[in-house]
């Protein structure tokens, strides 16, 4: 990368030429306007959604956010259940997905023999390339029945007996539920988080790790006390990136979440997320119903925007922290 | 910290600190292997189901017949053609926009405030929920025109193409060494010529990779098409009308109670996954080919 001085010099040099000055201006101008288009798309999105969602906000006011009524027949809408559903499913996804991704990243960077690193890495990345609708079909026809038959009774009998936490592990044994959606989302975000973590772990300077080994650290101690502290903001950024993805995921969730807009404390009851509600009801909606669905979309957009911004901020912190170290 | 050699006599009563550390090490590393196997097992499960079911129902009719009415057998011809048309158009719209915006960031804007805002917003768009993009295009195109259309679908998909192409274009152009630009400039080439015939040429394979990755990303996208292109049971390549496409057909057929439809959904799911994986492999191969840089 050239220093600003060098780039300025290049700039002046190029401008000295009289031929092509007009074309140059045209080229730069169009490049600039397309870059501006990226901004326009985002703000256009915000504005259009806000405009279309306005009737709902005007009609229900703040109550829209805290009401658990979603009654199409009586034209009453509240966003509480889809919002909670979105947050809970993506939280389950992160709770399950993060330790697994961490283990995979450790295995690939610290443990696997050289001939194994690439194939395992590529296999995990293949998981990321599979379209989300495939996860949905597999989740509905294979994972959900298996989960309902084998894992859910076990969890209800053990975790469900706990004093206060027990109420969360209740529900009918039908397979489609908030919890199933969370697990399928976890499997979807594992490749993303694992590959971010792997990339992070690989930038840790070898001398740093070897110094720790030379001091007598075990492999785990090197990971926990050297590698992780060195990369922590990147790792946190990667995890939040995965959270953002889980929140906006539509198709996989629409298949396995059960699409029921009733409030339950049990995680094994069918539920709904913002995205699944939109996918289900949008094409039959009109008037206030449509406006409420668009309002849901706006809420999802704002939440993911915030989450992604935080992720980006953490990743920038990592870049800044290691700028001078030559990594 | 001292690590005394394990003493067999003392170990019976109390484990040494060293032994505790070793046990923690073994337990945690074994856990890593277990979760890696878990990840690979899930991949194997999904692919086995997909390939088993998909190949079982894949036959010539899938490629030669139209999507059938409920309870009858048929194929996916119109959906395959529709998806190809939508993907092609979306890439055609999104690529030039993405390349120009990426060029601005790498060649003109560099470290300016405007560029860093664009870069940030682009990264947000890169991971924005695709269903929101669908709703946006619905309010922008479908609602004013009064009907679902292929064009709306292509526009929605192109909004997903742009951020991928912007990102890869910028990254790839930045890899081109500055002296190459200076050499061209010293020979008297105006700046647009430097960019087009020197920088683009050097970064070409990387830029193609970006387009391939973007294509792979949109081919399997379902959510933005639900509210834009919708679906069409009949043969149609009219972009002003709703158009059949693989993801929406798979979605509707998989959730239908008819066995023929569900079988077709599995065949379609296999086709779309193979296409997406092939695109990804091609993207990797392009980036590594000897013509790059």
Short mmCIF file of C-alpha atoms in Angstrom, two decimals, chain A residues 27-153:
data_model
loop_
_atom_site.label_atom_id
_atom_site.label_comp_id
_atom_site.label_asym_id
_atom_site.label_seq_id
_atom_site.Cartn_x
_atom_site.Cartn_y
_atom_site.Cartn_z
CA UNK A 27 -14.93 7.30 -15.23
CA UNK A 28 -14.32 8.69 -11.79
CA UNK A 29 -17.78 10.25 -11.70
CA UNK A 30 -19.55 7.03 -12.57
CA UNK A 31 -17.42 5.05 -10.11
CA UNK A 32 -18.38 7.58 -7.45
CA UNK A 33 -22.08 7.45 -8.26
CA UNK A 34 -22.17 3.65 -8.08
CA UNK A 35 -20.39 3.78 -4.73
CA UNK A 36 -23.03 6.28 -3.63
CA UNK A 37 -25.70 3.89 -4.90
CA UNK A 38 -24.67 1.41 -2.19
CA UNK A 39 -25.57 4.03 0.41
CA UNK A 40 -28.76 4.95 -1.42
CA UNK A 41 -29.89 1.31 -1.44
CA UNK A 42 -29.49 1.04 2.32
CA UNK A 43 -31.19 4.32 3.16
CA UNK A 44 -33.83 3.68 0.51
CA UNK A 45 -34.57 0.41 2.23
CA UNK A 46 -34.94 2.08 5.62
CA UNK A 47 -37.16 4.85 4.24
CA UNK A 48 -39.42 2.63 2.12
CA UNK A 49 -39.95 0.18 4.97
CA UNK A 50 -40.63 3.01 7.40
CA UNK A 51 -43.13 4.59 5.02
CA UNK A 52 -45.02 1.34 4.49
CA UNK A 53 -44.87 0.41 8.17
CA UNK A 54 -46.08 3.80 9.32
CA UNK A 55 -49.83 2.95 9.42
CA UNK A 56 -49.04 0.21 11.93
CA UNK A 57 -46.92 2.43 14.16
CA UNK A 58 -49.54 5.18 13.95
CA UNK A 59 -52.36 2.78 14.76
CA UNK A 60 -50.83 0.76 17.60
CA UNK A 61 -48.15 3.17 18.78
CA UNK A 62 -45.55 1.75 21.15
CA UNK A 63 -47.98 -1.02 22.03
CA UNK A 64 -46.99 -2.77 18.79
CA UNK A 65 -43.66 -3.73 20.34
CA UNK A 66 -45.01 -5.12 23.59
CA UNK A 67 -48.32 -6.67 22.59
CA UNK A 68 -48.42 -10.42 22.14
CA UNK A 69 -51.67 -10.27 20.13
CA UNK A 70 -51.32 -11.31 16.50
CA UNK A 71 -54.91 -11.70 15.43
CA UNK A 72 -55.52 -11.50 11.70
CA UNK A 73 -59.27 -11.99 12.05
CA UNK A 74 -59.73 -9.02 14.36
CA UNK A 75 -56.98 -7.01 12.68
CA UNK A 76 -54.92 -6.67 15.87
CA UNK A 77 -51.17 -6.91 15.67
CA UNK A 78 -48.34 -7.00 18.17
CA UNK A 79 -44.74 -7.87 17.48
CA UNK A 80 -43.74 -9.35 20.84
CA UNK A 81 -43.94 -13.05 19.94
CA UNK A 82 -41.98 -12.87 16.67
CA UNK A 83 -39.37 -10.60 18.28
CA UNK A 84 -38.91 -12.93 21.26
CA UNK A 85 -38.91 -15.93 18.91
CA UNK A 86 -36.15 -14.37 16.81
CA UNK A 87 -34.04 -13.54 19.85
CA UNK A 88 -34.52 -16.92 21.53
CA UNK A 89 -33.82 -19.05 18.44
CA UNK A 90 -30.68 -17.11 17.58
CA UNK A 91 -29.54 -17.23 21.21
CA UNK A 92 -29.92 -21.03 21.25
CA UNK A 93 -28.01 -21.13 17.96
CA UNK A 94 -25.13 -19.12 19.43
CA UNK A 95 -25.04 -21.07 22.72
CA UNK A 96 -24.75 -24.36 20.81
CA UNK A 97 -22.81 -23.05 17.84
CA UNK A 98 -20.00 -21.14 19.54
CA UNK A 99 -18.39 -23.97 21.56
CA UNK A 100 -18.65 -26.29 18.56
CA UNK A 101 -17.09 -23.71 16.23
CA UNK A 102 -14.36 -23.04 18.77
CA UNK A 103 -13.54 -26.75 18.95
CA UNK A 104 -13.47 -27.05 15.18
CA UNK A 105 -11.19 -24.02 14.84
CA UNK A 106 -8.84 -25.45 17.49
CA UNK A 107 -8.82 -28.83 15.78
CA UNK A 108 -7.99 -27.35 12.38
CA UNK A 109 -5.34 -24.86 13.52
CA UNK A 110 -3.66 -26.57 16.49
CA UNK A 111 -4.23 -30.32 16.33
CA UNK A 112 -4.90 -31.72 12.87
CA UNK A 113 -1.93 -33.14 10.96
CA UNK A 114 -1.06 -31.08 7.88
CA UNK A 115 -2.71 -33.46 5.39
CA UNK A 116 -6.00 -33.20 7.26
CA UNK A 117 -6.28 -29.42 7.62
CA UNK A 118 -7.45 -28.60 4.12
CA UNK A 119 -10.02 -31.39 3.65
CA UNK A 120 -11.64 -30.73 7.05
CA UNK A 121 -11.59 -26.98 6.43
CA UNK A 122 -13.20 -27.39 3.02
CA UNK A 123 -15.81 -29.82 4.37
CA UNK A 124 -16.83 -27.31 7.05
CA UNK A 125 -17.00 -24.55 4.44
CA UNK A 126 -19.22 -26.76 2.28
CA UNK A 127 -21.74 -26.65 5.11
CA UNK A 128 -21.82 -22.88 4.63
CA UNK A 129 -22.46 -23.10 0.89
CA UNK A 130 -25.50 -25.38 1.17
CA UNK A 131 -28.60 -23.22 0.49
CA UNK A 132 -30.70 -22.59 3.58
CA UNK A 133 -33.80 -24.21 2.10
CA UNK A 134 -31.93 -27.55 2.13
CA UNK A 135 -31.37 -27.16 5.87
CA UNK A 136 -35.08 -26.50 6.17
CA UNK A 137 -36.09 -29.67 4.32
CA UNK A 138 -33.58 -31.81 6.17
CA UNK A 139 -34.62 -30.20 9.44
CA UNK A 140 -38.32 -30.83 8.89
CA UNK A 141 -38.20 -34.36 7.45
CA UNK A 142 -35.20 -35.87 9.22
CA UNK A 143 -33.84 -33.85 12.12
CA UNK A 144 -37.14 -32.85 13.78
CA UNK A 145 -38.60 -36.39 13.99
CA UNK A 146 -35.29 -37.78 15.24
CA UNK A 147 -35.03 -35.02 17.82
CA UNK A 148 -38.63 -35.52 18.98
CA UNK A 149 -38.13 -39.29 19.35
CA UNK A 150 -34.74 -39.47 21.00
CA UNK A 151 -33.41 -36.20 22.37
CA UNK A 152 -36.49 -34.29 23.49
CA UNK A 153 -37.90 -36.96 25.88
#
